[in-house]
Coordinates of C-alpha atoms in Angstrom, one line a residue:
Chain P
M228 CA -8.6 16.8 15.8
T229 CA -7.3 15.6 12.0
V230 CA -6.1 12.3 14.0
A231 CA -9.9 11.8 15.4
T232 CA -11.8 12.8 12.1
S233 CA -9.5 10.4 10.2
L234 CA -9.8 7.6 13.1
L235 CA -13.5 8.0 12.7
A236 CA -13.7 7.7 9.3
L237 CA -11.5 5.1 9.2
V238 CA -13.9 3.1 11.7
L239 CA -16.4 4.1 9.5
S240 CA -15.4 2.3 6.2
T241 CA -14.6 -0.7 8.2
A242 CA -18.2 -1.2 9.5
T243 CA -19.0 -0.9 5.8
G244 CA -16.5 -3.3 5.0
W245 CA -17.8 -5.5 8.0
F246 CA -21.4 -5.5 7.1
A247 CA -20.9 -6.1 3.3
V248 CA -18.3 -9.2 3.6
A249 CA -16.7 -9.9 7.0
R250 CA -19.9 -10.7 8.4
W251 CA -20.4 -13.6 6.3
L252 CA -17.3 -15.3 6.7
P253 CA -17.1 -18.0 9.5
A254 CA -13.6 -16.8 10.9
S255 CA -12.1 -15.4 14.0
M256 CA -12.6 -12.1 15.1
L257 CA -9.0 -10.8 14.7
L258 CA -9.6 -11.8 10.9
R259 CA -13.0 -10.3 10.5
V260 CA -11.8 -7.3 11.4
C261 CA -8.9 -7.1 8.9
L262 CA -10.7 -8.3 6.3
A263 CA -13.6 -5.6 7.3
F264 CA -10.7 -2.7 7.1
G265 CA -9.6 -3.5 3.8
A266 CA -13.2 -4.2 2.5
G267 CA -14.1 -0.9 3.6
L268 CA -11.8 0.8 2.4
F269 CA -12.1 -0.7 -0.9
I270 CA -15.9 0.2 -1.0
H271 CA -15.8 3.5 0.5
S272 CA -13.0 4.3 -2.6
C273 CA -15.6 3.7 -5.0
V274 CA -18.3 5.8 -3.6
H275 CA -15.7 8.4 -3.3
L276 CA -15.2 8.2 -7.1
A277 CA -18.8 7.9 -7.7
A278 CA -19.1 11.2 -5.5
L279 CA -16.5 13.1 -7.5
A280 CA -18.3 12.5 -10.7
V281 CA -21.1 14.0 -10.0
Q282 CA -19.5 17.2 -7.6
C283 CA -19.5 16.6 -4.4
R284 CA -18.0 19.3 -2.6
H285 CA -19.0 19.9 1.0
T286 CA -17.5 18.7 3.9
F287 CA -21.0 18.0 5.2
A288 CA -21.8 16.2 1.8
W289 CA -18.7 13.9 2.4
W290 CA -20.2 12.8 5.5
A291 CA -23.4 12.2 4.1
V292 CA -22.1 10.0 1.6
D293 CA -20.3 7.8 3.9
Y294 CA -22.9 7.8 6.3
A295 CA -25.5 6.4 3.5
T296 CA -22.8 4.4 2.3
L297 CA -22.7 2.1 5.8
A298 CA -26.4 2.8 6.1
F299 CA -27.0 0.7 2.8
A300 CA -24.3 -2.0 3.4
W301 CA -26.0 -2.2 7.0
C302 CA -29.4 -2.6 5.5
V303 CA -28.3 -5.2 2.8
A304 CA -26.6 -7.1 5.9
R305 CA -29.9 -7.3 7.7
R306 CA -31.9 -8.5 4.9
L307 CA -29.6 -10.9 3.9
E308 CA -29.6 -12.2 8.1
R309 CA -33.4 -12.7 7.9
A310 CA -32.7 -14.8 4.5
G311 CA -30.5 -17.2 6.9
S312 CA -27.3 -16.5 5.4
S313 CA -25.4 -15.2 7.8
S314 CA -22.1 -16.8 9.7
T315 CA -21.2 -16.3 13.5
P316 CA -17.4 -16.1 14.5
V317 CA -15.8 -19.7 14.9
G318 CA -12.7 -20.6 16.7
L319 CA -9.9 -22.7 15.6
P320 CA -9.8 -26.0 15.1
E321 CA -9.8 -28.0 17.7
R322 CA -6.3 -29.6 17.5
L323 CA -5.2 -25.9 16.8
A324 CA -7.0 -24.1 19.9
A325 CA -5.7 -26.8 22.5
V326 CA -2.2 -25.4 22.2
P327 CA -1.1 -24.5 25.6
A328 CA 1.3 -21.6 24.2
R329 CA -1.7 -20.1 21.9
R330 CA -1.8 -17.5 24.6
I331 CA 1.6 -16.6 24.9
C332 CA 2.1 -16.8 21.3
A333 CA -0.5 -14.1 20.5
V334 CA 0.7 -11.4 23.6
I335 CA 4.3 -11.8 22.1
A336 CA 3.0 -11.1 18.6
A337 CA 0.8 -7.9 20.1
L338 CA 4.2 -6.7 21.9
A339 CA 6.3 -6.8 19.1
T340 CA 3.7 -5.3 16.7
L341 CA 3.1 -2.6 19.2
W342 CA 7.0 -1.7 19.1
V343 CA 7.1 -1.7 15.9
T344 CA 4.1 1.0 15.6
F345 CA 6.2 3.0 17.7
F346 CA 8.9 2.9 14.9
F347 CA 6.3 4.1 12.7
I348 CA 5.0 7.0 14.8
A349 CA 8.6 8.0 15.1
M350 CA 9.0 7.7 11.0
Y351 CA 6.0 9.8 10.2
H352 CA 7.4 12.3 13.1
K353 CA 10.7 12.7 10.6
S354 CA 9.2 12.8 7.5
Q355 CA 5.5 13.5 7.7
S356 CA 5.0 13.8 3.7
G357 CA 6.6 10.3 3.5
V358 CA 8.8 9.8 0.8
L359 CA 8.9 11.4 -2.8
D360 CA 6.8 9.0 -4.4
A361 CA 4.2 9.6 -1.7
W362 CA 3.6 13.2 -2.5
A363 CA 4.4 13.4 -6.2
I364 CA 2.2 10.3 -7.0
W365 CA -0.2 9.1 -4.7
N366 CA -0.8 12.0 -2.1
L367 CA -0.8 14.2 -5.5
K368 CA -4.0 12.7 -6.9
A369 CA -5.4 12.8 -3.9
A370 CA -4.6 16.5 -3.9
C371 CA -6.1 16.5 -7.3
F372 CA -9.3 15.5 -6.2
F373 CA -9.5 17.3 -2.8
R374 CA -9.0 20.7 -4.6
G375 CA -9.7 20.6 -8.3
G376 CA -13.1 21.1 -8.0
E377 CA -14.7 20.6 -11.5
Q378 CA -11.5 20.0 -12.7
W379 CA -10.7 16.7 -10.5
T380 CA -9.9 14.7 -13.6
N381 CA -6.3 16.9 -14.3
A382 CA -5.0 14.0 -12.0
F383 CA -4.7 12.2 -15.1
S384 CA -3.3 15.1 -17.5
H385 CA -0.6 14.0 -19.5
V386 CA 1.2 17.0 -18.4
I387 CA 1.8 15.6 -15.2
D388 CA 2.9 12.0 -17.1
W389 CA 6.0 11.7 -14.5
S390 CA 2.8 11.2 -11.9
H391 CA 2.3 8.1 -13.4
P392 CA -1.7 8.9 -14.4
D393 CA -2.0 5.1 -15.3
Y394 CA -1.9 4.1 -11.3
P395 CA -5.2 2.9 -9.9
L396 CA -6.7 4.7 -6.9
L397 CA -7.7 3.2 -3.9
L398 CA -5.1 4.6 -2.0
S399 CA -5.4 8.2 -3.3
L400 CA -9.0 8.1 -3.2
N401 CA -9.0 7.0 0.6
V402 CA -6.8 9.5 1.5
A403 CA -8.9 12.2 -0.4
R404 CA -11.7 10.7 1.5
L405 CA -10.4 11.3 4.9
W406 CA -8.9 15.2 3.7
S407 CA -12.7 15.5 2.4
L408 CA -14.1 14.2 5.5
G409 CA -11.8 16.4 7.8
G410 CA -12.1 19.6 5.7
Q411 CA -8.7 19.8 5.1
E412 CA -5.3 18.4 3.6
S413 CA -3.4 16.7 6.6
F414 CA -0.3 14.7 6.5
A415 CA -1.6 13.0 9.5
A416 CA -4.4 11.5 7.2
S417 CA -2.0 10.2 4.7
G418 CA 0.5 8.7 7.5
L419 CA -2.5 7.3 9.7
L420 CA -3.9 5.2 6.5
A421 CA -0.2 3.9 5.8
I422 CA 0.1 3.1 9.6
C423 CA -3.2 1.1 9.8
F424 CA -2.4 -0.8 6.6
S425 CA 1.0 -2.0 8.1
I426 CA -0.6 -2.9 11.5
A427 CA -3.7 -4.6 9.8
T428 CA -1.2 -6.4 7.5
V429 CA 0.5 -7.9 10.2
G430 CA -2.8 -8.9 12.1
L431 CA -4.1 -10.3 9.2
L432 CA -0.8 -12.4 8.3
Y433 CA -1.4 -13.6 11.8
A434 CA -5.0 -14.6 11.8
L435 CA -4.4 -16.6 8.7
I436 CA -1.8 -18.7 9.6
E437 CA -3.2 -19.2 13.1
R438 CA -6.4 -20.3 11.0
L439 CA -4.3 -22.7 8.4
A440 CA -1.6 -24.3 11.0
G441 CA -2.0 -22.7 14.6
C442 CA -0.8 -20.0 16.5
I443 CA 3.2 -20.9 17.1
P444 CA 3.9 -20.6 13.5
A445 CA 1.6 -17.5 13.3
A446 CA 3.8 -15.7 15.8
I447 CA 7.1 -16.6 14.3
A448 CA 5.6 -15.8 11.2
V449 CA 5.0 -12.7 12.5
L450 CA 8.2 -11.7 14.0
G451 CA 9.6 -12.3 10.7
M452 CA 7.9 -10.2 8.9
I453 CA 8.4 -7.2 11.4
A454 CA 12.3 -7.9 11.5
A455 CA 12.6 -6.8 8.1
R456 CA 13.9 -3.6 7.4
A457 CA 11.9 -3.0 4.2
F458 CA 8.7 -3.7 5.8
L459 CA 9.6 -1.0 8.6
Q460 CA 11.2 1.3 6.1
Q461 CA 7.9 1.4 3.8
G462 CA 5.3 0.7 6.9
A463 CA 5.1 4.5 6.9
S464 CA 6.2 5.3 3.6
Q465 CA 3.1 6.4 2.3
L466 CA 3.3 4.2 -0.9
A467 CA 0.8 1.9 -2.0
D468 CA 2.8 -1.4 -1.9
V469 CA 2.1 -2.2 1.5
P470 CA -1.4 -1.6 0.8
V471 CA -1.3 -3.8 -2.6
G472 CA 0.6 -6.5 -0.4
F473 CA -2.2 -6.5 2.1
M474 CA -4.7 -7.2 -0.5
L475 CA -2.3 -9.9 -2.1
L476 CA -2.2 -11.4 1.1
V477 CA -6.1 -11.4 1.9
G478 CA -6.8 -13.0 -1.6
L479 CA -4.4 -15.9 -1.2
G480 CA -5.1 -16.3 2.4
C481 CA -9.1 -16.7 1.8
A482 CA -8.3 -18.9 -1.1
M483 CA -6.3 -21.2 1.2
I484 CA -9.0 -21.6 3.2
G485 CA -11.4 -22.4 1.0
L486 CA -9.3 -24.9 -0.7
R487 CA -8.3 -26.7 2.9
E488 CA -11.8 -26.7 4.4
A489 CA -15.3 -27.8 3.5
G490 CA -18.1 -26.2 4.0
S491 CA -18.4 -22.2 2.9
E492 CA -15.9 -22.6 -0.1
R493 CA -18.2 -20.3 -2.3
R494 CA -17.6 -17.3 0.3
W495 CA -13.8 -17.4 0.9
F496 CA -13.3 -18.1 -2.8
C497 CA -15.9 -15.3 -3.2
V498 CA -14.0 -12.8 -0.7
A499 CA -10.9 -14.0 -2.6
G500 CA -11.7 -12.6 -6.0
L501 CA -13.0 -9.4 -4.4
F502 CA -9.6 -8.8 -2.6
A503 CA -7.5 -9.7 -5.8
G504 CA -9.7 -7.2 -7.6
A505 CA -8.9 -4.9 -4.8
A506 CA -5.3 -5.4 -5.5
A507 CA -5.5 -4.2 -9.1
W508 CA -7.5 -1.1 -8.2
T509 CA -4.4 -0.3 -5.8
K510 CA -1.8 -0.9 -8.1
N511 CA -1.3 -2.0 -11.5
E512 CA 0.6 -5.3 -10.3
G513 CA -2.7 -6.2 -8.6
L514 CA -3.7 -6.7 -12.4
L515 CA -0.9 -9.8 -12.7
M516 CA -1.8 -11.2 -8.9
M517 CA -5.5 -11.1 -9.8
L518 CA -4.9 -13.6 -13.0
A519 CA -2.0 -15.4 -11.8
M520 CA -4.2 -16.7 -8.8
F521 CA -7.4 -17.0 -11.1
A522 CA -4.7 -19.1 -13.1
V523 CA -3.4 -21.5 -10.6
L524 CA -7.2 -22.0 -9.4
F525 CA -7.6 -23.2 -12.5
L526 CA -5.0 -25.6 -12.5
L527 CA -5.2 -26.8 -9.0
A528 CA -8.9 -27.1 -8.2
G529 CA -9.7 -30.6 -8.6
G530 CA -13.1 -31.6 -7.9
K531 CA -14.2 -28.1 -6.8
R532 CA -13.0 -25.9 -9.9
R533 CA -16.8 -25.1 -10.7
A534 CA -17.4 -23.8 -7.4
M535 CA -14.0 -22.2 -7.1
L536 CA -14.1 -20.4 -9.8
V537 CA -17.5 -19.1 -10.0
G538 CA -16.7 -17.7 -6.5
Y539 CA -13.6 -16.3 -7.7
A540 CA -15.0 -14.7 -10.8
L541 CA -18.4 -13.2 -8.7
G542 CA -15.9 -11.5 -6.0
A543 CA -13.5 -10.1 -8.5
A544 CA -16.3 -8.9 -11.0
A545 CA -17.0 -5.7 -8.9
P546 CA -13.6 -4.3 -8.7
L547 CA -12.6 -5.6 -12.5
T548 CA -15.8 -3.4 -13.2
V549 CA -14.0 -0.1 -11.7
V550 CA -10.9 -0.8 -12.7
V551 CA -11.8 -1.6 -16.8
I552 CA -14.2 2.3 -16.2
F553 CA -11.1 3.5 -15.1
K554 CA -8.4 2.5 -17.6
L555 CA -10.9 3.4 -20.4
F556 CA -12.0 6.6 -19.2
L557 CA -9.9 8.3 -16.8
A558 CA -6.5 7.0 -16.8
G559 CA -3.5 8.2 -18.8
P560 CA -1.2 5.7 -21.2
S561 CA 1.0 3.7 -18.9
D562 CA 4.8 4.5 -19.3
L563 CA 5.9 1.0 -19.7
L564 CA 4.2 0.3 -22.5
A565 CA 5.8 3.6 -24.6
D566 CA 7.8 2.6 -27.5
A567 CA 6.5 -0.9 -27.3
S568 CA 7.1 -3.2 -30.2
L569 CA 7.5 -6.9 -30.6
A570 CA 11.4 -7.0 -32.5
R571 CA 12.2 -4.4 -29.3
T572 CA 10.3 -6.6 -26.7
W573 CA 12.1 -9.8 -28.3
S574 CA 15.6 -8.6 -28.5
M575 CA 15.1 -7.5 -24.9
V576 CA 13.5 -11.0 -23.7
T577 CA 16.7 -12.6 -25.5
D578 CA 19.6 -10.4 -23.8
W579 CA 20.6 -12.8 -21.5
S580 CA 22.8 -9.8 -19.6
R581 CA 19.3 -8.2 -18.3
H582 CA 18.5 -11.8 -16.8
A583 CA 21.4 -11.8 -15.1
M584 CA 21.1 -8.0 -14.3
I585 CA 18.0 -8.3 -12.6
G586 CA 19.2 -11.7 -10.6
H587 CA 21.6 -10.3 -9.3
I588 CA 20.0 -7.1 -8.0
V589 CA 17.2 -8.9 -7.2
M590 CA 19.4 -11.1 -5.0
L591 CA 21.4 -8.2 -3.4
T592 CA 18.1 -6.2 -2.5
V593 CA 16.8 -9.5 -0.6
R594 CA 20.1 -9.6 1.4
H595 CA 19.9 -5.8 2.3
N596 CA 16.0 -5.7 3.0
I597 CA 15.6 -9.0 4.4
G598 CA 19.1 -10.1 5.5
D599 CA 20.5 -13.7 5.8
A600 CA 20.0 -14.2 9.5
L601 CA 16.4 -13.5 8.9
L602 CA 15.7 -16.1 6.1
L603 CA 18.2 -18.9 7.6
S604 CA 15.9 -18.5 11.1
L605 CA 12.5 -18.4 9.6
L606 CA 13.5 -21.5 7.1
V607 CA 15.1 -23.3 10.0
A608 CA 12.0 -23.0 12.2
A609 CA 9.9 -23.9 9.0
V610 CA 11.5 -26.9 8.8
A611 CA 12.0 -28.1 12.5
M612 CA 8.0 -27.9 12.9
G613 CA 7.7 -29.8 10.1
V614 CA 4.9 -30.4 7.2
S615 CA 1.3 -30.6 7.6
R616 CA -0.1 -32.8 4.7
A617 CA -3.7 -31.1 4.9
G618 CA -1.7 -28.0 4.3
V619 CA 0.6 -28.7 1.2
R620 CA -2.0 -28.0 -1.1
A621 CA -2.9 -25.0 -0.1
A622 CA 0.9 -23.9 0.2
M623 CA 1.6 -24.9 -3.3
F624 CA -1.4 -22.9 -4.3
A625 CA 0.2 -19.5 -2.6
A626 CA 4.0 -20.9 -3.5
V627 CA 2.9 -21.3 -7.3
T628 CA 1.0 -17.8 -7.5
L629 CA 3.8 -16.3 -5.8
M630 CA 6.1 -17.8 -8.4
L631 CA 3.6 -16.6 -11.6
I632 CA 3.9 -13.3 -10.5
I633 CA 7.5 -13.0 -9.8
A634 CA 7.6 -14.3 -13.6
G635 CA 5.6 -11.2 -14.2
Y636 CA 7.6 -8.6 -12.7
H637 CA 10.7 -10.5 -14.4
F638 CA 8.6 -10.1 -17.8
V639 CA 8.8 -6.1 -16.8
Y640 CA 11.7 -5.5 -16.2
L641 CA 13.3 -7.4 -19.1
T642 CA 10.9 -5.0 -21.3
T643 CA 11.4 -1.8 -19.4
P644 CA 11.8 1.3 -21.7
Y645 CA 13.9 2.7 -18.8
D646 CA 17.4 2.0 -18.1
L647 CA 17.4 -1.3 -16.3
I648 CA 19.6 -0.7 -13.7
W649 CA 17.7 2.6 -12.7
H650 CA 14.7 0.9 -12.5
L651 CA 15.8 -2.0 -10.4
T652 CA 17.2 0.0 -7.7
T653 CA 14.4 2.4 -7.5
S654 CA 11.9 -0.3 -7.3
V655 CA 13.1 -3.9 -6.7
D656 CA 12.9 -3.3 -2.6
R657 CA 9.3 -2.4 -2.7
L658 CA 8.4 -5.2 -5.0
L659 CA 9.6 -7.4 -2.5
M660 CA 7.7 -6.3 0.5
Q661 CA 4.6 -6.5 -1.7
L662 CA 5.4 -10.1 -1.7
W663 CA 7.0 -10.7 1.8
P664 CA 3.6 -11.0 3.9
A665 CA 2.3 -13.7 1.1
A666 CA 5.2 -15.5 1.1
L667 CA 5.5 -15.9 5.0
L668 CA 2.0 -17.2 4.5
A669 CA 2.8 -19.8 2.0
L670 CA 6.1 -20.8 4.1
F671 CA 4.2 -21.2 7.5
S672 CA 0.8 -22.3 6.4
A673 CA 1.9 -26.2 5.8
T674 CA 3.6 -26.1 9.0
R675 CA 2.3 -28.3 11.8
C676 CA 1.9 -26.5 15.5
T677 CA 1.5 -29.7 17.1
V678 CA 5.3 -29.6 17.7
F679 CA 5.0 -28.6 21.5
D680 CA 1.9 -31.3 22.4
Chain Z
M75 CA 14.8 -47.5 21.5
R76 CA 12.3 -46.3 19.2
G77 CA 10.5 -44.5 21.4
E78 CA 13.3 -42.6 22.8
V79 CA 14.8 -41.3 19.5
V80 CA 11.3 -40.2 18.7
R81 CA 11.1 -38.3 21.7
M82 CA 14.8 -37.3 21.4
L83 CA 14.1 -36.2 18.1
R84 CA 10.7 -34.3 19.2
A85 CA 12.9 -32.3 22.3
L86 CA 15.5 -31.3 19.2
R87 CA 13.0 -29.9 17.2
I88 CA 11.4 -27.6 19.8
A89 CA 15.1 -26.6 20.7
V90 CA 15.3 -25.3 17.2
V91 CA 12.3 -23.7 16.8
S92 CA 12.6 -22.0 20.2
L93 CA 15.8 -21.3 19.2
A94 CA 14.8 -19.7 15.8
A95 CA 11.8 -17.6 17.7
I96 CA 14.5 -16.0 20.0
V97 CA 16.7 -15.2 17.4
L98 CA 13.5 -13.4 15.3
L99 CA 12.2 -11.6 18.5
T100 CA 15.6 -10.2 19.3
Q101 CA 16.0 -8.7 15.5
S102 CA 12.4 -7.7 15.4
V103 CA 13.0 -6.0 18.8
S104 CA 16.5 -4.7 18.1
L105 CA 16.1 -3.6 14.3
P106 CA 13.7 -0.4 15.2
M107 CA 16.1 0.8 18.0
K108 CA 19.0 0.3 15.4
L109 CA 16.9 2.1 12.4
V110 CA 15.7 5.1 15.1
R111 CA 19.3 5.7 15.8
A112 CA 20.5 5.9 12.5
N113 CA 17.5 8.2 11.2
G114 CA 17.8 10.3 13.9
L115 CA 14.2 9.4 15.1
A116 CA 14.7 9.8 18.8
E117 CA 15.4 13.4 18.2
A118 CA 12.5 14.0 16.0
I119 CA 10.1 12.1 18.8
A120 CA 11.6 14.4 22.0
R121 CA 11.4 17.5 20.1
P122 CA 9.4 17.4 16.7
Q123 CA 11.0 19.4 14.1
E124 CA 9.5 20.8 11.1
D125 CA 10.4 19.4 7.6
N126 CA 12.2 21.1 5.5
V127 CA 8.8 21.7 3.2
T128 CA 7.2 23.5 6.5
A129 CA 9.9 25.3 7.4
F130 CA 10.4 27.0 3.3
I131 CA 7.1 27.7 3.7
R132 CA 7.3 29.5 7.0
E133 CA 10.1 31.0 5.4
L134 CA 8.7 32.4 2.6
T135 CA 5.4 33.5 4.5
P136 CA 6.8 37.3 5.0
L137 CA 7.4 37.7 1.2
R138 CA 3.7 37.4 0.4
N139 CA 3.2 41.2 -0.3
H140 CA 6.4 41.1 -2.3
L141 CA 5.2 38.3 -4.6
S142 CA 1.7 40.1 -5.3
A143 CA 3.7 41.9 -8.5
V144 CA 4.6 38.7 -10.3
P145 CA 2.1 35.9 -11.4
V146 CA 3.7 33.0 -9.3
V147 CA 1.3 29.9 -8.9
G148 CA 1.1 28.2 -5.8
Y149 CA -1.3 25.4 -5.3
E150 CA -4.1 27.8 -4.1
T151 CA -5.9 27.6 -7.2
E152 CA -9.0 29.3 -6.9
A153 CA -6.6 32.2 -5.6
S154 CA -4.2 31.8 -8.6
L155 CA -6.8 31.7 -11.2
A156 CA -8.6 34.9 -10.3
G157 CA -5.3 36.7 -10.3
Q158 CA -5.0 36.9 -7.0
P159 CA -1.8 37.2 -5.0
I160 CA -0.7 33.7 -4.0
V161 CA -1.6 32.3 -0.4
M162 CA 2.2 31.1 0.3
E163 CA 1.5 29.5 4.0
R164 CA 0.1 26.3 2.1
C165 CA 2.5 26.4 -0.9
Y166 CA 4.8 23.5 0.2
I167 CA 5.2 21.5 -3.0
A168 CA 5.5 23.0 -6.3
Q169 CA 4.6 19.7 -8.1
Y170 CA 1.1 20.2 -6.6
A171 CA 1.3 23.8 -8.0
M172 CA 2.0 22.6 -11.3
A173 CA -0.1 20.0 -11.5
P174 CA -3.7 19.9 -10.9
T175 CA -6.1 22.6 -11.7
L176 CA -3.5 25.1 -13.0
L177 CA -3.2 23.9 -16.3
D178 CA -5.8 26.6 -17.8
Y179 CA -3.7 29.6 -15.8
R180 CA -0.5 28.4 -17.1
R181 CA -1.9 28.3 -20.9
K182 CA -3.3 32.1 -19.9
H183 CA 0.0 33.2 -17.9
P184 CA 3.1 31.8 -19.7
M185 CA 5.2 33.7 -17.3
T186 CA 4.8 31.5 -14.4
L187 CA 6.5 31.2 -11.2
V188 CA 7.0 27.8 -9.0
I189 CA 8.4 28.3 -6.2
M190 CA 9.7 25.0 -4.4
P191 CA 12.2 23.6 -2.2
P192 CA 15.5 23.4 -3.4
D193 CA 15.5 19.6 -2.5
H194 CA 12.4 18.6 -4.6
A195 CA 13.7 20.7 -7.5
A196 CA 15.4 17.9 -9.3
S197 CA 12.5 16.3 -10.7
L198 CA 11.8 19.5 -12.4
D199 CA 14.9 19.9 -14.7
R200 CA 13.4 17.8 -17.5
M201 CA 10.4 20.4 -17.2
I202 CA 12.5 23.2 -17.8
A203 CA 14.5 21.7 -20.7
E204 CA 11.2 20.9 -22.6
G205 CA 10.1 24.5 -21.6
R206 CA 7.0 23.6 -20.0
W207 CA 7.6 26.3 -17.3
R208 CA 9.4 29.9 -18.6
V209 CA 10.9 30.6 -14.9
I210 CA 11.2 28.7 -12.2
V211 CA 12.3 29.9 -8.9
R212 CA 14.1 27.1 -6.6
S213 CA 16.0 28.5 -3.9
A214 CA 16.1 29.0 -0.3
P215 CA 16.4 30.8 1.7
A216 CA 13.6 33.4 1.6
S217 CA 16.0 36.2 0.7
A218 CA 17.5 34.5 -2.7
V219 CA 13.8 33.7 -3.7
L220 CA 13.1 37.3 -3.7
Q221 CA 16.3 37.8 -5.7
E222 CA 15.5 35.5 -8.3
I223 CA 11.7 36.8 -8.5
Q224 CA 13.3 40.5 -8.7
A225 CA 15.9 39.2 -11.4
A226 CA 13.4 37.1 -13.6
P227 CA 12.8 38.0 -17.3

């Protein structure tokens, strides 16, 4: 029953995302559904937070709030449609749609995804409460929201500073939402959400690369993603790293489509900004992702700069407002900034042994969690397919953004107040999975699908 | 001649891409199987087992009556705040118990017991050292929990 209720709640939020965002984009159905899934979770998390603030309590009230949100999105969509702003689903460009292997690629990618879904379900059976951080951080906050009554803000108490009171709330609010709609706490709800995020990430990667480069690179990228040990292990962990990776992937992918295709750039950049902001509402790393994307757009935009930046800023405005309100009025202090001082930071940044240590452990983690054979196969496949000149600029945008993000992560590790080795070994694999889907997108978006013509 | 070279290069590229795809497909099929075997997931599907948290709750349930004499904090906050015996069925993670709405209760009742599964106890050590919690019972099986409660100061 809990699973059925949670599924219904996820369908409801996806429908909201459909009317609010996905319906207006000229894209394939798969891409639209994946976008609707993420956008709906963002919208309903904000609504859930607002409802908590006004002391919404009963199961019936939660359902009413959710249906009202959906109805509002539908009304806005109807009004915009009457104003002539709607957009129909579009197929792929002719050169990509004509590839004979298209159906085979889609089937292979779908079967592979189905196969790993069974693995995720098995993982859930083995450890229903997820990994330690899942219940100590993300689901703990959800529990505070669900049972806290008037004291739900105790989730941010300094007494439980080990639970990171400064972490953003998209995931916790959505778990609390599923529990509230189901009327009880259930690991099934949080597990289902984790699995849905993993599957949506795979579907999204396929849809984006198919749109940018064609079905063959898309299928290879999907196989590469699910062949990574870390993705499998984190897919069912109930942490926020796969969700923030999903948001980053949407943000980058939509911006790449906007950069590459003429016609509806403003919409694509608006959605890119929205999801970059949603990444900041999912994890603190999302703030870095959002800023990195903005900076690279500013540098690479060329003639479309104004349209791009305005669209991006418009999209990011709403989630950024939510994040700022959260940071100002609810969040506790960040543990990473504890005892920070300029002198201490400078001494850490100029300590070359720390740089070397970070590089060493990152390399070890990449080799263990992804593997040499997998990396080599992906690189060989990408090189053999060849480079599509039309896609180079968009791929450069993604690659430079990722490098900026990695530089940011490097700086955080350099200046961490924790023991460096402990901090690295407990988090690098998760950061790697935040960036892995986006890295595959950057690699394969500039390849050519026409090799089999 | 040039045309033949182009055709050969194209065939080579097709062969390389196909080979890479086969390697990736093999790995994406075999890795989950390896992990299933390594983690005992096949048994978990065939015969679903309680995880240690659930088992701990089940084990503690018969102790409810004994616990009523001691201010034990589970996460059923309303009951705890009213000074009622804790409802143990759902006291599955002690960090929940410490965290959300029990802060006021802790101020009123400095003698507080928190019961938790043993493998989740490590992160509490710091809190004990800092004196945030007066008594923490972190034992299993249930009989040991009872002994600790009775021996608590």
